[in-house]
């Protein structure tokens, strides 16, 4: 409740003039993956980035995460320039990236151990996260015993454990079937409302982007640039019902048109 | 699509009654009917049945019933035994082959007079020490090479070079430098296996998915934690497999070392048996080699599954 009454939300994450060129090998020219991207995300906001396959979405997210170096420009979190990965920016990857030798509980615990949280205080925090993500019963299973949707829930729980300032999601539901995906979207909204984390999510599903976010950045392809920034006028406490409203349909069409124009 | 371009509609295609099964006619607009006779086409060959299923024994990558598996395993054991029996009974004067019974008897005799335990232990101890040193070096260097491009650039060339120097060619040098006691034999086992082990461990480490390492970093892990809690656990089953596969090379080099200079050991026993023309004993030792090999292989497999149940197939 209190969070909604805050009107001026400070800028949490800024990306300025970001260029990423992958060097070529031998005589082959390099790839200009991202060419001058600017974006701003305020604290507590959930922003989506959509774009065609190969337009540089993962590259952008990896640079914000500090896993790759930009060729030009920079990302800043709270005004501090990103130079490497750190627990202040949690990430969920496009593929499954759980540690296969660790149980669900141990996976979620990983970040707490790295942060030096004493052993006695870890179980309570892990349990709380598992409950929020609906994973309680699976706590002692290995990832290979879980379905795709459950694995991504573990990945989100694991990323949330160190209480990051910014949560970066790279097509987290891309590999899921339509039904599981819908459930996961509501799950994510629920978690976001509770934690008020700043979330940047990459997806190529326009409907998903509009349903989840308060703003959608549409990227053009080859090289990746911001083609449009589309505000989403729905309230934060939205329900799946808005998907059937005409405004929602229009917005989807509008974004899809921008995507087609910038292919 | 091409139909529409020619101004034809789906309705223009009809089964021609006189064409029989599989014959289709396209009603032409100007140049007369176009007939495509599917019966002559490749697809017509399987007209009577749809697809083909081979007997399980001949299917690629398919499961086999336990009964078939057991029987084939049994055949795989019995056939070599029969060949051996045949060779033993029909052996010529120059190629003497003892019967399986004689070889077994010989094993019993060596067991009773205590030479068998002495020889097995002497050889096994050399392997144990030499191979442990080899694997320890391989894990350290392999993890470094697989994790750091700098270590890889620095170590790749010398190790690749040493790998192609046959360890057997170093036997005289080792005997010359280190004398004829245990040291040169253990050194030879290390040299004969360590370079293979290093390169293969490095390969196992390189196969740790980048995303797992990235995930660990974004969860706040430092490089040491990534090495110890991501790279090592993920590589453990692969490293045990490397140890298992290259162990045979260690035995091969041990045999050469024992042939040249030893007072005890399985290969030494073979040379002695040859000197006294005891073919039964030679065969007995060969069987012992095989048994030790299979036993270590099985125990390393078991150990791998125990150490990394998550990677069990
Ligand atoms: N490590 C790399 N080396 C060279 N080129 C790369 C590398 N990573 C990505 N690229 C190139 O950069 C471009 C953008 O890739 P990126 O993975 O960011 O796309 P994406 O938008 O995430 O695509 P998808 O939706 O399929 O995941 C592509 O053309 C790709 O070929
Ligand atoms: Mg991607």
Coordinates of C-alpha atoms and ligand atoms in Angstrom, one line a residue:
Chain A
X1 CA 0.0 0.0 0.0
X2 CA 2.6 2.5 1.1
X3 CA 4.7 1.8 -2.0
X4 CA 1.9 2.9 -4.3
X5 CA 1.6 6.3 -2.6
X6 CA 5.3 7.1 -3.4
X7 CA 5.1 9.3 -6.5
X8 CA 8.7 10.3 -7.2
X9 CA 10.7 7.0 -7.6
X10 CA 14.4 7.5 -7.9
X11 CA 16.2 6.1 -10.9
X12 CA 17.6 2.7 -10.0
X13 CA 19.2 1.5 -13.2
X14 CA 20.4 3.6 -16.1
X15 CA 21.9 2.5 -19.3
X16 CA 23.6 5.2 -21.4
X17 CA 24.9 4.9 -25.0
X18 CA 25.5 1.2 -24.8
X19 CA 27.4 -0.3 -27.7
X20 CA 28.5 -3.9 -27.9
X21 CA 30.5 -5.2 -30.8
X22 CA 31.7 -8.8 -30.8
X23 CA 35.0 -9.1 -32.5
X24 CA 35.2 -11.1 -35.7
X25 CA 37.6 -13.9 -36.3
X26 CA 40.3 -13.8 -39.0
X27 CA 38.7 -12.2 -42.1
X28 CA 35.1 -12.4 -40.8
X29 CA 33.6 -9.0 -39.7
X30 CA 32.5 -8.7 -36.1
X31 CA 28.9 -8.5 -35.0
X32 CA 27.4 -5.2 -33.9
X33 CA 25.0 -6.7 -31.4
X34 CA 23.8 -3.6 -29.6
X35 CA 24.2 0.0 -31.0
X36 CA 23.5 2.8 -28.6
X37 CA 20.9 1.8 -26.2
X38 CA 19.6 4.1 -23.5
X39 CA 17.2 3.1 -20.9
X40 CA 16.1 4.1 -17.4
X41 CA 14.4 2.0 -14.7
X42 CA 13.1 3.5 -11.5
X43 CA 13.2 1.8 -8.2
X44 CA 10.5 -0.8 -7.8
X45 CA 9.5 -0.7 -11.4
X46 CA 9.0 -3.8 -13.6
X47 CA 10.1 -3.1 -17.1
X48 CA 10.1 -5.5 -20.1
X49 CA 12.3 -5.5 -23.1
X50 CA 11.0 -7.1 -26.3
X51 CA 12.7 -7.8 -29.6
X52 CA 13.2 -10.3 -32.3
X53 CA 15.5 -13.3 -31.7
X54 CA 19.1 -12.2 -32.0
X55 CA 18.5 -8.5 -31.5
X56 CA 20.8 -8.3 -28.5
X57 CA 18.4 -8.7 -25.6
X58 CA 20.7 -11.2 -23.8
X59 CA 23.7 -9.1 -24.6
X60 CA 22.1 -6.1 -23.0
X61 CA 21.1 -8.0 -19.9
X62 CA 24.5 -9.6 -19.5
X63 CA 26.1 -6.2 -19.6
X64 CA 23.8 -4.9 -16.9
X65 CA 24.6 -8.1 -14.9
X66 CA 28.3 -7.3 -15.3
X67 CA 29.0 -10.6 -17.2
X68 CA 30.1 -8.9 -20.3
X69 CA 31.9 -5.7 -21.0
X70 CA 30.3 -3.0 -23.1
X71 CA 32.3 -1.7 -26.1
X72 CA 31.1 1.8 -25.4
X73 CA 28.7 3.4 -22.9
X74 CA 27.9 2.0 -19.5
X75 CA 25.2 0.7 -17.1
X76 CA 24.9 2.3 -13.7
X77 CA 23.0 1.0 -10.6
X78 CA 22.2 3.7 -8.0
X79 CA 24.8 5.9 -9.9
X80 CA 27.5 3.4 -9.6
X81 CA 29.0 2.1 -12.8
X82 CA 28.7 -1.7 -13.4
X83 CA 32.1 -3.3 -13.8
X84 CA 31.4 -6.9 -12.9
X85 CA 28.8 -9.3 -11.6
X86 CA 27.6 -9.0 -8.0
X87 CA 24.8 -10.0 -5.7
X88 CA 23.1 -6.6 -6.0
X89 CA 21.9 -7.7 -9.5
X90 CA 20.3 -11.1 -9.4
X91 CA 19.9 -12.9 -12.7
X92 CA 17.7 -15.7 -14.1
X93 CA 19.1 -17.1 -17.3
X94 CA 17.5 -18.1 -20.6
X95 CA 18.4 -21.8 -20.1
X96 CA 18.3 -23.8 -17.0
X97 CA 21.2 -22.8 -14.8
X98 CA 20.5 -24.6 -11.5
X99 CA 23.4 -26.5 -10.0
X100 CA 22.4 -30.0 -10.8
X101 CA 24.3 -31.6 -7.8
X102 CA 22.5 -29.4 -5.3
X103 CA 19.0 -29.9 -4.0
X104 CA 16.4 -27.1 -4.4
X105 CA 17.2 -25.9 -0.9
X106 CA 21.0 -25.9 -1.5
X107 CA 20.5 -24.0 -4.8
X108 CA 18.5 -21.3 -3.0
X109 CA 21.1 -21.3 -0.2
X110 CA 24.0 -20.7 -2.5
X111 CA 23.8 -16.9 -2.5
X112 CA 23.3 -16.7 1.3
X113 CA 26.4 -18.8 1.8
X114 CA 28.4 -16.5 -0.5
X115 CA 27.1 -13.5 1.4
X116 CA 28.3 -15.0 4.6
X117 CA 24.9 -15.4 6.3
X118 CA 25.5 -17.6 9.3
X119 CA 24.3 -21.1 9.0
X120 CA 21.7 -20.8 11.7
X121 CA 19.9 -18.0 9.9
X122 CA 19.9 -19.5 6.5
X123 CA 17.1 -22.1 6.8
X124 CA 14.4 -19.6 7.8
X125 CA 15.2 -17.4 4.8
X126 CA 15.3 -20.3 2.4
X127 CA 12.0 -21.7 3.7
X128 CA 10.4 -18.3 3.3
X129 CA 11.4 -18.1 -0.3
X130 CA 10.4 -21.6 -1.1
X131 CA 7.0 -21.0 0.4
X132 CA 6.6 -17.8 -1.7
X133 CA 7.5 -19.7 -4.8
X134 CA 5.3 -22.7 -3.9
X135 CA 8.3 -25.1 -3.7
X136 CA 8.1 -26.2 -0.1
X137 CA 7.5 -29.9 -0.9
X138 CA 10.3 -30.0 -3.4
X139 CA 13.0 -28.6 -1.1
X140 CA 15.1 -31.8 -0.9
X141 CA 14.8 -32.9 -4.5
X142 CA 17.5 -32.5 -7.1
X143 CA 16.7 -30.2 -10.1
X144 CA 16.5 -33.1 -12.5
X145 CA 13.4 -34.4 -10.6
X146 CA 11.6 -31.1 -11.3
X147 CA 9.6 -30.0 -14.3
X148 CA 10.6 -27.0 -16.4
X149 CA 8.3 -24.6 -14.7
X150 CA 9.4 -25.6 -11.2
X151 CA 13.1 -25.3 -12.2
X152 CA 12.5 -21.7 -13.3
X153 CA 10.7 -21.0 -10.0
X154 CA 13.8 -22.3 -8.2
X155 CA 16.0 -20.1 -10.4
X156 CA 13.9 -17.1 -9.4
X157 CA 14.0 -18.0 -5.7
X158 CA 17.7 -18.5 -5.9
X159 CA 18.2 -15.1 -7.6
X160 CA 16.0 -13.4 -4.9
X161 CA 17.8 -15.0 -2.0
X162 CA 20.6 -12.5 -1.7
X163 CA 18.0 -9.7 -1.8
X164 CA 19.2 -8.0 -5.0
X165 CA 18.5 -4.4 -5.8
X166 CA 17.7 -5.3 -9.4
X167 CA 16.4 -8.6 -10.7
X168 CA 17.3 -9.4 -14.3
X169 CA 15.2 -12.0 -16.1
X170 CA 16.3 -13.3 -19.5
X171 CA 13.3 -15.0 -21.1
X172 CA 12.6 -17.0 -17.9
X173 CA 9.4 -18.5 -19.3
X174 CA 10.5 -18.9 -22.9
X175 CA 10.7 -22.7 -22.7
X176 CA 7.4 -23.2 -20.9
X177 CA 4.0 -24.3 -22.2
X178 CA 1.3 -21.7 -22.4
X179 CA -0.5 -22.7 -19.3
X180 CA 2.5 -23.0 -17.0
X181 CA 3.7 -19.7 -18.5
X182 CA 0.5 -17.9 -17.4
X183 CA 0.7 -19.3 -13.9
X184 CA 4.4 -18.2 -13.7
X185 CA 3.5 -14.7 -14.9
X186 CA 1.0 -14.3 -12.0
X187 CA 3.5 -15.8 -9.7
X188 CA 6.1 -13.2 -10.7
X189 CA 3.6 -10.4 -10.3
X190 CA 2.8 -11.6 -6.9
X191 CA 6.5 -11.8 -5.9
X192 CA 7.2 -8.4 -7.4
X193 CA 4.3 -6.8 -5.5
X194 CA 5.5 -8.3 -2.2
X195 CA 9.2 -7.6 -2.6
X196 CA 8.9 -4.3 -4.6
X197 CA 12.1 -5.4 -6.4
X198 CA 13.3 -3.5 -9.5
X199 CA 12.8 -6.0 -12.3
X200 CA 14.0 -5.9 -15.9
X201 CA 12.7 -8.8 -17.9
X202 CA 13.5 -9.8 -21.4
X203 CA 11.0 -11.6 -23.5
X204 CA 9.9 -12.0 -27.1
X205 CA 6.3 -12.5 -26.1
X206 CA 4.6 -9.1 -26.5
X207 CA 1.5 -10.1 -24.6
X208 CA 3.6 -11.2 -21.6
X209 CA 5.6 -8.0 -21.7
X210 CA 2.4 -5.8 -21.6
X211 CA 0.7 -7.9 -19.0
X212 CA 3.7 -7.8 -16.6
X213 CA 5.3 -4.4 -17.0
X214 CA 4.7 -0.7 -16.5
X215 CA 6.8 0.1 -19.5
X216 CA 7.9 -1.9 -22.6
X217 CA 11.1 -1.2 -24.4
X218 CA 10.9 -2.4 -28.0
X219 CA 14.2 -3.2 -29.6
X220 CA 15.0 -3.2 -33.3
X221 CA 17.1 -5.9 -34.9
X222 CA 20.6 -5.9 -36.3
X223 CA 21.9 -3.9 -34.6
X224 CA 19.8 -3.6 -31.5
X225 CA 18.5 -0.1 -30.8
X226 CA 15.5 1.2 -28.8
X227 CA 12.8 1.5 -31.4
X228 CA 10.1 2.6 -29.0
X229 CA 9.3 3.0 -25.3
X230 CA 5.7 2.1 -24.7
X231 CA 4.1 3.0 -21.4
X232 CA 1.6 0.5 -20.1
X233 CA -1.4 2.2 -18.5
X234 CA -2.7 -0.6 -16.4
X235 CA -2.5 -0.5 -12.5
X236 CA 0.1 -2.4 -10.6
X237 CA -2.4 -4.8 -9.0
X238 CA -3.7 -6.1 -12.3
X239 CA -5.4 -9.4 -12.9
X240 CA -5.4 -11.7 -15.9
X241 CA -8.8 -10.2 -16.8
X242 CA -7.1 -7.1 -18.4
X243 CA -5.9 -9.4 -21.2
X244 CA -9.4 -9.5 -22.5
X245 CA -9.9 -5.7 -22.6
X246 CA -9.8 -3.8 -25.9
X247 CA -7.1 -1.5 -24.6
X248 CA -4.9 -4.5 -24.0
X249 CA -5.5 -5.9 -27.5
X250 CA -4.7 -2.5 -29.0
X251 CA -1.5 -2.1 -27.1
X252 CA -0.4 -5.6 -28.2
X253 CA -1.1 -4.7 -31.8
X254 CA 0.7 -1.4 -31.5
X255 CA 3.8 -3.1 -30.1
X256 CA 3.7 -5.9 -32.7
X257 CA 3.5 -3.3 -35.4
X258 CA 6.6 -1.6 -34.1
X259 CA 8.4 -4.9 -34.0
X260 CA 7.4 -5.7 -37.6
X261 CA 8.5 -2.3 -38.8
X262 CA 11.9 -2.7 -37.2
X263 CA 12.7 -6.2 -38.1
Chain B
X1 CA 1.2 -22.3 -54.0
X2 CA 2.3 -23.1 -57.5
X3 CA -1.2 -24.3 -58.3
X4 CA -2.6 -20.9 -57.5
X5 CA 0.0 -19.2 -59.5
X6 CA -1.2 -21.2 -62.6
X7 CA -4.7 -20.2 -62.0
X8 CA -5.8 -23.5 -60.7
X9 CA -8.0 -24.1 -57.6
X10 CA -7.9 -27.0 -55.2
X11 CA -11.2 -28.1 -56.7
X12 CA -9.5 -28.7 -60.0
X13 CA -7.6 -31.6 -58.6
X14 CA -9.5 -34.9 -58.5
X15 CA -8.9 -38.6 -58.3
X16 CA -9.0 -40.1 -61.7
X17 CA -11.2 -43.2 -61.6
X18 CA -9.2 -45.1 -64.2
X19 CA -5.9 -44.1 -62.7
X20 CA -6.4 -46.4 -59.7
X21 CA -5.0 -45.9 -56.2
X22 CA -2.6 -43.1 -55.8
X23 CA -3.2 -41.5 -59.2
X24 CA -4.2 -37.9 -59.2
X25 CA -5.3 -35.8 -62.1
X26 CA -5.1 -32.0 -62.3
X27 CA -7.7 -30.6 -64.6
X28 CA -5.8 -28.4 -66.9
X29 CA -6.9 -25.1 -68.1
X30 CA -5.3 -25.2 -71.6
X31 CA -2.6 -27.8 -72.1
X32 CA -4.6 -30.8 -71.2
X33 CA -4.6 -32.9 -68.0
X34 CA -1.4 -33.3 -66.0
X35 CA -1.2 -36.7 -64.4
X36 CA 1.2 -37.5 -61.6
X37 CA 1.5 -41.2 -61.1
X38 CA 2.4 -41.7 -57.4
X39 CA 2.6 -45.4 -57.9
X40 CA 6.0 -45.1 -59.6
X41 CA 7.3 -42.8 -56.9
X42 CA 9.5 -43.9 -54.0
X43 CA 6.7 -43.6 -51.5
X44 CA 4.8 -46.4 -53.3
X45 CA 7.4 -49.0 -52.3
X46 CA 6.0 -49.3 -48.8
X47 CA 2.4 -49.4 -49.9
X48 CA 1.5 -52.7 -48.2
X49 CA 2.8 -51.8 -44.7
X50 CA 3.6 -48.5 -43.1
X51 CA 7.1 -48.4 -41.8
X52 CA 9.2 -51.3 -40.7
X53 CA 10.2 -52.6 -37.3
X54 CA 13.4 -54.5 -37.0
X55 CA 14.1 -57.2 -34.4
X56 CA 15.2 -55.6 -31.1
X57 CA 18.7 -57.1 -31.4
X58 CA 19.3 -55.1 -34.6
X59 CA 17.8 -51.8 -33.6
X60 CA 20.0 -48.7 -33.2
X61 CA 19.9 -47.4 -29.6
X62 CA 16.9 -49.2 -28.4
X63 CA 16.3 -51.0 -25.2
X64 CA 16.8 -54.8 -25.0
X65 CA 14.9 -57.1 -22.8
X66 CA 16.9 -58.3 -19.8
X67 CA 16.7 -61.9 -21.1
X68 CA 18.3 -61.0 -24.3
X69 CA 20.9 -58.9 -22.6
X70 CA 21.8 -61.8 -20.2
X71 CA 22.0 -64.3 -22.9
X72 CA 24.2 -62.2 -25.1
X73 CA 26.5 -61.4 -22.1
X74 CA 26.7 -65.2 -21.5
X75 CA 27.5 -65.9 -25.1
X76 CA 30.2 -63.2 -25.0
X77 CA 31.8 -65.0 -22.1
X78 CA 31.4 -68.6 -23.4
X79 CA 32.7 -68.0 -27.0
X80 CA 36.2 -66.8 -26.0
X81 CA 36.4 -69.7 -23.5
X82 CA 35.5 -72.1 -26.3
X83 CA 38.1 -70.6 -28.6
X84 CA 40.6 -71.0 -25.8
X85 CA 39.6 -74.7 -25.3
X86 CA 39.8 -75.3 -29.0
X87 CA 43.3 -73.8 -29.2
X88 CA 44.4 -75.8 -26.1
X89 CA 43.3 -79.1 -27.6
X90 CA 44.5 -78.5 -31.2
X91 CA 47.6 -76.5 -30.4
X92 CA 50.6 -77.1 -32.5
X93 CA 54.1 -78.0 -31.2
X94 CA 55.3 -74.4 -31.5
X95 CA 52.2 -72.5 -30.2
X96 CA 51.6 -74.2 -26.9
X97 CA 48.3 -73.2 -25.2
X98 CA 47.5 -74.5 -21.7
X99 CA 44.0 -75.6 -21.0
X100 CA 41.8 -73.3 -18.8
X101 CA 42.0 -75.9 -16.1
X102 CA 45.8 -75.9 -16.1
X103 CA 45.8 -72.1 -15.9
X104 CA 43.4 -72.2 -12.9
X105 CA 45.4 -74.8 -11.2
X106 CA 48.5 -72.6 -11.7
X107 CA 46.6 -69.7 -10.0
X108 CA 45.8 -72.0 -7.1
X109 CA 49.4 -73.1 -6.7
X110 CA 50.7 -69.5 -6.8
X111 CA 48.1 -68.5 -4.2
X112 CA 49.1 -71.3 -1.9
X113 CA 52.8 -70.6 -2.0
X114 CA 52.2 -66.9 -1.4
X115 CA 53.8 -65.6 -4.5
X116 CA 50.5 -64.4 -6.0
X117 CA 49.6 -62.1 -3.1
X118 CA 53.2 -60.8 -3.0
X119 CA 53.2 -60.1 -6.8
X120 CA 49.8 -58.6 -6.9
X121 CA 50.6 -56.3 -3.9
X122 CA 53.9 -55.3 -5.4
X123 CA 52.4 -54.3 -8.7
X124 CA 49.3 -52.8 -7.2
X125 CA 51.2 -50.7 -4.8
X126 CA 53.3 -49.2 -7.6
X127 CA 50.1 -48.3 -9.5
X128 CA 48.4 -46.9 -6.4
X129 CA 51.3 -44.6 -5.5
X130 CA 52.2 -43.6 -9.1
X131 CA 48.6 -43.1 -10.3
X132 CA 47.6 -41.1 -7.2
X133 CA 50.5 -38.7 -7.9
X134 CA 49.5 -38.6 -11.5
X135 CA 45.9 -37.8 -10.8
X136 CA 46.8 -35.2 -8.1
X137 CA 49.0 -33.3 -10.7
X138 CA 46.3 -33.8 -13.3
X139 CA 43.5 -32.3 -11.2
X140 CA 45.6 -29.2 -10.3
X141 CA 46.9 -28.5 -13.8
X142 CA 43.7 -29.6 -15.5
X143 CA 41.5 -27.4 -13.4
X144 CA 43.9 -24.5 -14.0
X145 CA 44.0 -25.1 -17.8
X146 CA 40.3 -25.6 -18.1
X147 CA 39.5 -22.4 -16.1
X148 CA 42.1 -19.9 -17.1
X149 CA 43.0 -19.2 -20.7
X150 CA 46.4 -18.0 -19.5
X151 CA 47.2 -21.3 -17.9
X152 CA 46.0 -23.1 -21.0
X153 CA 48.2 -21.0 -23.3
X154 CA 51.2 -21.6 -21.1
X155 CA 50.9 -25.3 -20.5
X156 CA 49.2 -26.6 -23.7
X157 CA 52.4 -26.8 -25.9
X158 CA 54.8 -28.5 -23.5
X159 CA 52.1 -31.0 -22.4
X160 CA 51.1 -31.8 -25.9
X161 CA 54.7 -32.4 -26.8
X162 CA 55.3 -34.7 -23.8
X163 CA 52.2 -36.6 -24.5
X164 CA 53.7 -37.7 -27.8
X165 CA 57.0 -38.9 -26.3
X166 CA 56.3 -42.6 -25.7
X167 CA 56.7 -43.2 -22.0
X168 CA 58.3 -46.6 -22.8
X169 CA 61.1 -44.7 -24.6
X170 CA 61.9 -43.1 -21.2
X171 CA 62.4 -46.5 -19.4
X172 CA 66.2 -46.7 -20.0
X173 CA 66.6 -43.1 -19.0
X174 CA 64.6 -43.5 -15.8
X175 CA 66.6 -46.7 -14.9
X176 CA 69.8 -44.8 -15.6
X177 CA 68.8 -41.8 -13.5
X178 CA 66.9 -43.4 -10.7
X179 CA 68.4 -46.8 -10.2
X180 CA 66.4 -50.0 -10.2
X181 CA 64.3 -49.8 -7.0
X182 CA 60.7 -48.6 -6.7
X183 CA 61.4 -44.9 -7.6
X184 CA 61.9 -45.3 -11.4
X185 CA 58.9 -47.6 -11.7
X186 CA 56.6 -45.1 -9.9
X187 CA 58.1 -42.2 -11.9
X188 CA 57.4 -44.1 -15.1
X189 CA 53.8 -44.6 -14.1
X190 CA 53.4 -40.9 -13.4
X191 CA 55.1 -39.9 -16.7
X192 CA 53.2 -42.5 -18.7
X193 CA 49.8 -41.2 -17.6
X194 CA 50.0 -37.7 -16.3
X195 CA 50.0 -35.9 -19.6
X196 CA 46.9 -37.7 -20.9
X197 CA 45.2 -37.1 -17.5
X198 CA 46.0 -33.4 -17.5
X199 CA 44.6 -32.8 -21.0
X200 CA 41.5 -34.8 -20.4
X201 CA 40.8 -33.2 -17.0
X202 CA 41.2 -29.8 -18.7
X203 CA 38.6 -30.9 -21.2
X204 CA 36.2 -32.0 -18.5
X205 CA 36.6 -28.6 -16.8
X206 CA 36.1 -26.7 -20.0
X207 CA 32.7 -28.4 -20.3
X208 CA 31.3 -26.8 -17.2
X209 CA 28.4 -24.8 -18.6
X210 CA 29.2 -21.1 -18.7
X211 CA 25.8 -20.2 -17.3
X212 CA 26.5 -22.1 -14.1
X213 CA 29.6 -20.0 -13.6
X214 CA 27.8 -16.8 -14.5
X215 CA 25.0 -17.7 -12.1
X216 CA 27.4 -18.3 -9.3
X217 CA 29.0 -14.9 -9.9
X218 CA 25.7 -13.1 -9.9
X219 CA 24.9 -14.8 -6.6
X220 CA 27.9 -13.1 -5.1
X221 CA 30.5 -15.9 -5.4
X222 CA 34.2 -15.0 -5.8
X223 CA 36.6 -16.9 -8.1
X224 CA 37.7 -19.3 -5.3
X225 CA 34.1 -20.2 -4.5
X226 CA 33.3 -20.7 -8.2
X227 CA 36.3 -23.0 -8.5
X228 CA 35.5 -25.0 -5.4
X229 CA 31.7 -25.0 -5.4
X230 CA 30.9 -25.0 -9.1
X231 CA 33.7 -26.1 -11.3
X232 CA 35.0 -28.9 -9.0
X233 CA 31.6 -30.5 -8.2
X234 CA 30.5 -30.4 -11.8
X235 CA 33.8 -31.9 -12.9
X236 CA 34.0 -34.7 -10.3
X237 CA 32.2 -37.5 -12.3
X238 CA 34.2 -36.5 -15.4
X239 CA 37.5 -36.6 -13.5
X240 CA 36.8 -40.0 -12.1
X241 CA 36.0 -41.3 -15.6
X242 CA 39.3 -39.9 -16.9
X243 CA 41.1 -41.7 -14.1
X244 CA 39.2 -44.9 -15.0
X245 CA 40.0 -44.7 -18.7
X246 CA 43.7 -43.9 -18.4
X247 CA 44.4 -46.5 -15.7
X248 CA 45.0 -49.1 -18.4
X249 CA 47.9 -46.9 -19.8
X250 CA 49.4 -46.9 -16.3
X251 CA 49.4 -50.7 -16.1
X252 CA 51.0 -51.0 -19.6
X253 CA 53.9 -48.8 -18.6
X254 CA 54.3 -50.7 -15.2
X255 CA 54.7 -54.0 -17.1
X256 CA 57.5 -52.5 -19.2
X257 CA 59.2 -51.3 -16.1
X258 CA 58.9 -54.6 -14.3
X259 CA 60.0 -56.6 -17.3
X260 CA 63.4 -54.8 -17.2
X261 CA 64.1 -54.6 -13.5
X262 CA 62.2 -56.0 -10.6
X263 CA 62.3 -58.8 -8.0
X264 CA 58.6 -59.0 -7.5
X265 CA 55.4 -58.1 -9.4
X266 CA 53.1 -59.6 -11.9
X267 CA 55.0 -58.7 -15.0
X268 CA 58.2 -59.9 -13.4
X269 CA 56.5 -63.2 -12.7
X270 CA 55.6 -63.5 -16.4
X271 CA 59.3 -63.1 -17.4
X272 CA 60.4 -65.7 -14.9
X273 CA 57.7 -68.1 -16.1
X274 CA 59.0 -67.6 -19.7
X275 CA 62.5 -68.4 -18.6
X276 CA 61.3 -71.7 -17.2
X277 CA 58.9 -72.4 -20.0
X278 CA 55.9 -72.4 -17.6
X279 CA 53.2 -71.4 -20.0
X280 CA 50.5 -72.3 -17.4
X281 CA 51.9 -69.6 -15.1
X282 CA 52.1 -67.0 -17.9
X283 CA 48.4 -67.6 -18.7
X284 CA 47.5 -67.5 -15.0
X285 CA 49.1 -64.0 -14.7
X286 CA 47.3 -62.7 -17.8
X287 CA 44.0 -63.8 -16.2
X288 CA 45.0 -62.0 -13.0
X289 CA 45.7 -58.8 -14.9
X290 CA 42.3 -59.0 -16.5
X291 CA 40.6 -59.6 -13.2
X292 CA 42.4 -56.7 -11.5
X293 CA 41.5 -54.5 -14.4
X294 CA 37.8 -55.3 -14.4
X295 CA 37.6 -55.0 -10.6
X296 CA 39.2 -51.6 -10.5
X297 CA 37.0 -50.4 -13.4
X298 CA 33.9 -51.5 -11.7
X299 CA 34.9 -50.0 -8.4
X300 CA 35.7 -46.7 -10.0
X301 CA 32.3 -46.7 -11.8
X302 CA 30.7 -47.4 -8.4
X303 CA 32.7 -44.6 -6.8
X304 CA 31.7 -42.2 -9.6
X305 CA 28.0 -43.0 -9.0
X306 CA 28.4 -42.6 -5.3
X307 CA 30.3 -39.4 -5.5
X308 CA 28.0 -37.8 -8.1
X309 CA 24.5 -39.4 -7.9
X310 CA 23.1 -36.4 -9.8
X311 CA 25.1 -37.3 -12.9
X312 CA 24.1 -41.0 -12.9
X313 CA 22.8 -41.9 -16.4
Ligands
LIG1 N1 29.7 -14.4 -27.5 C1 29.3 -14.0 -28.7 N2 30.2 -13.9 -29.8 C2 29.9 -13.4 -31.0 N3 28.6 -13.0 -31.3 C3 27.7 -13.0 -30.3 C4 28.0 -13.5 -29.0 N4 26.9 -13.5 -28.2 C5 25.9 -13.0 -29.0 N5 26.4 -12.7 -30.3 C6 25.7 -12.1 -31.4 O1 25.0 -10.9 -30.9 C7 23.7 -10.8 -31.4 C8 22.7 -10.7 -30.3 O2 22.7 -11.9 -29.5 P1 21.8 -12.1 -28.2 O3 22.1 -13.4 -27.6 O4 22.0 -10.9 -27.3 O5 20.4 -12.1 -28.9 P2 19.0 -12.2 -28.1 O6 18.2 -11.0 -28.5 O7 19.1 -12.6 -26.7 O8 18.3 -13.5 -28.9 P3 17.3 -14.6 -28.4 O9 16.0 -14.0 -28.3 O10 17.4 -15.6 -29.5 O11 17.8 -15.1 -27.1 C9 23.5 -12.1 -32.3 O12 23.6 -11.7 -33.6 C10 24.6 -13.0 -31.9 O13 25.0 -13.8 -33.0
LIG2 MG1 18.7 -14.3 -25.6

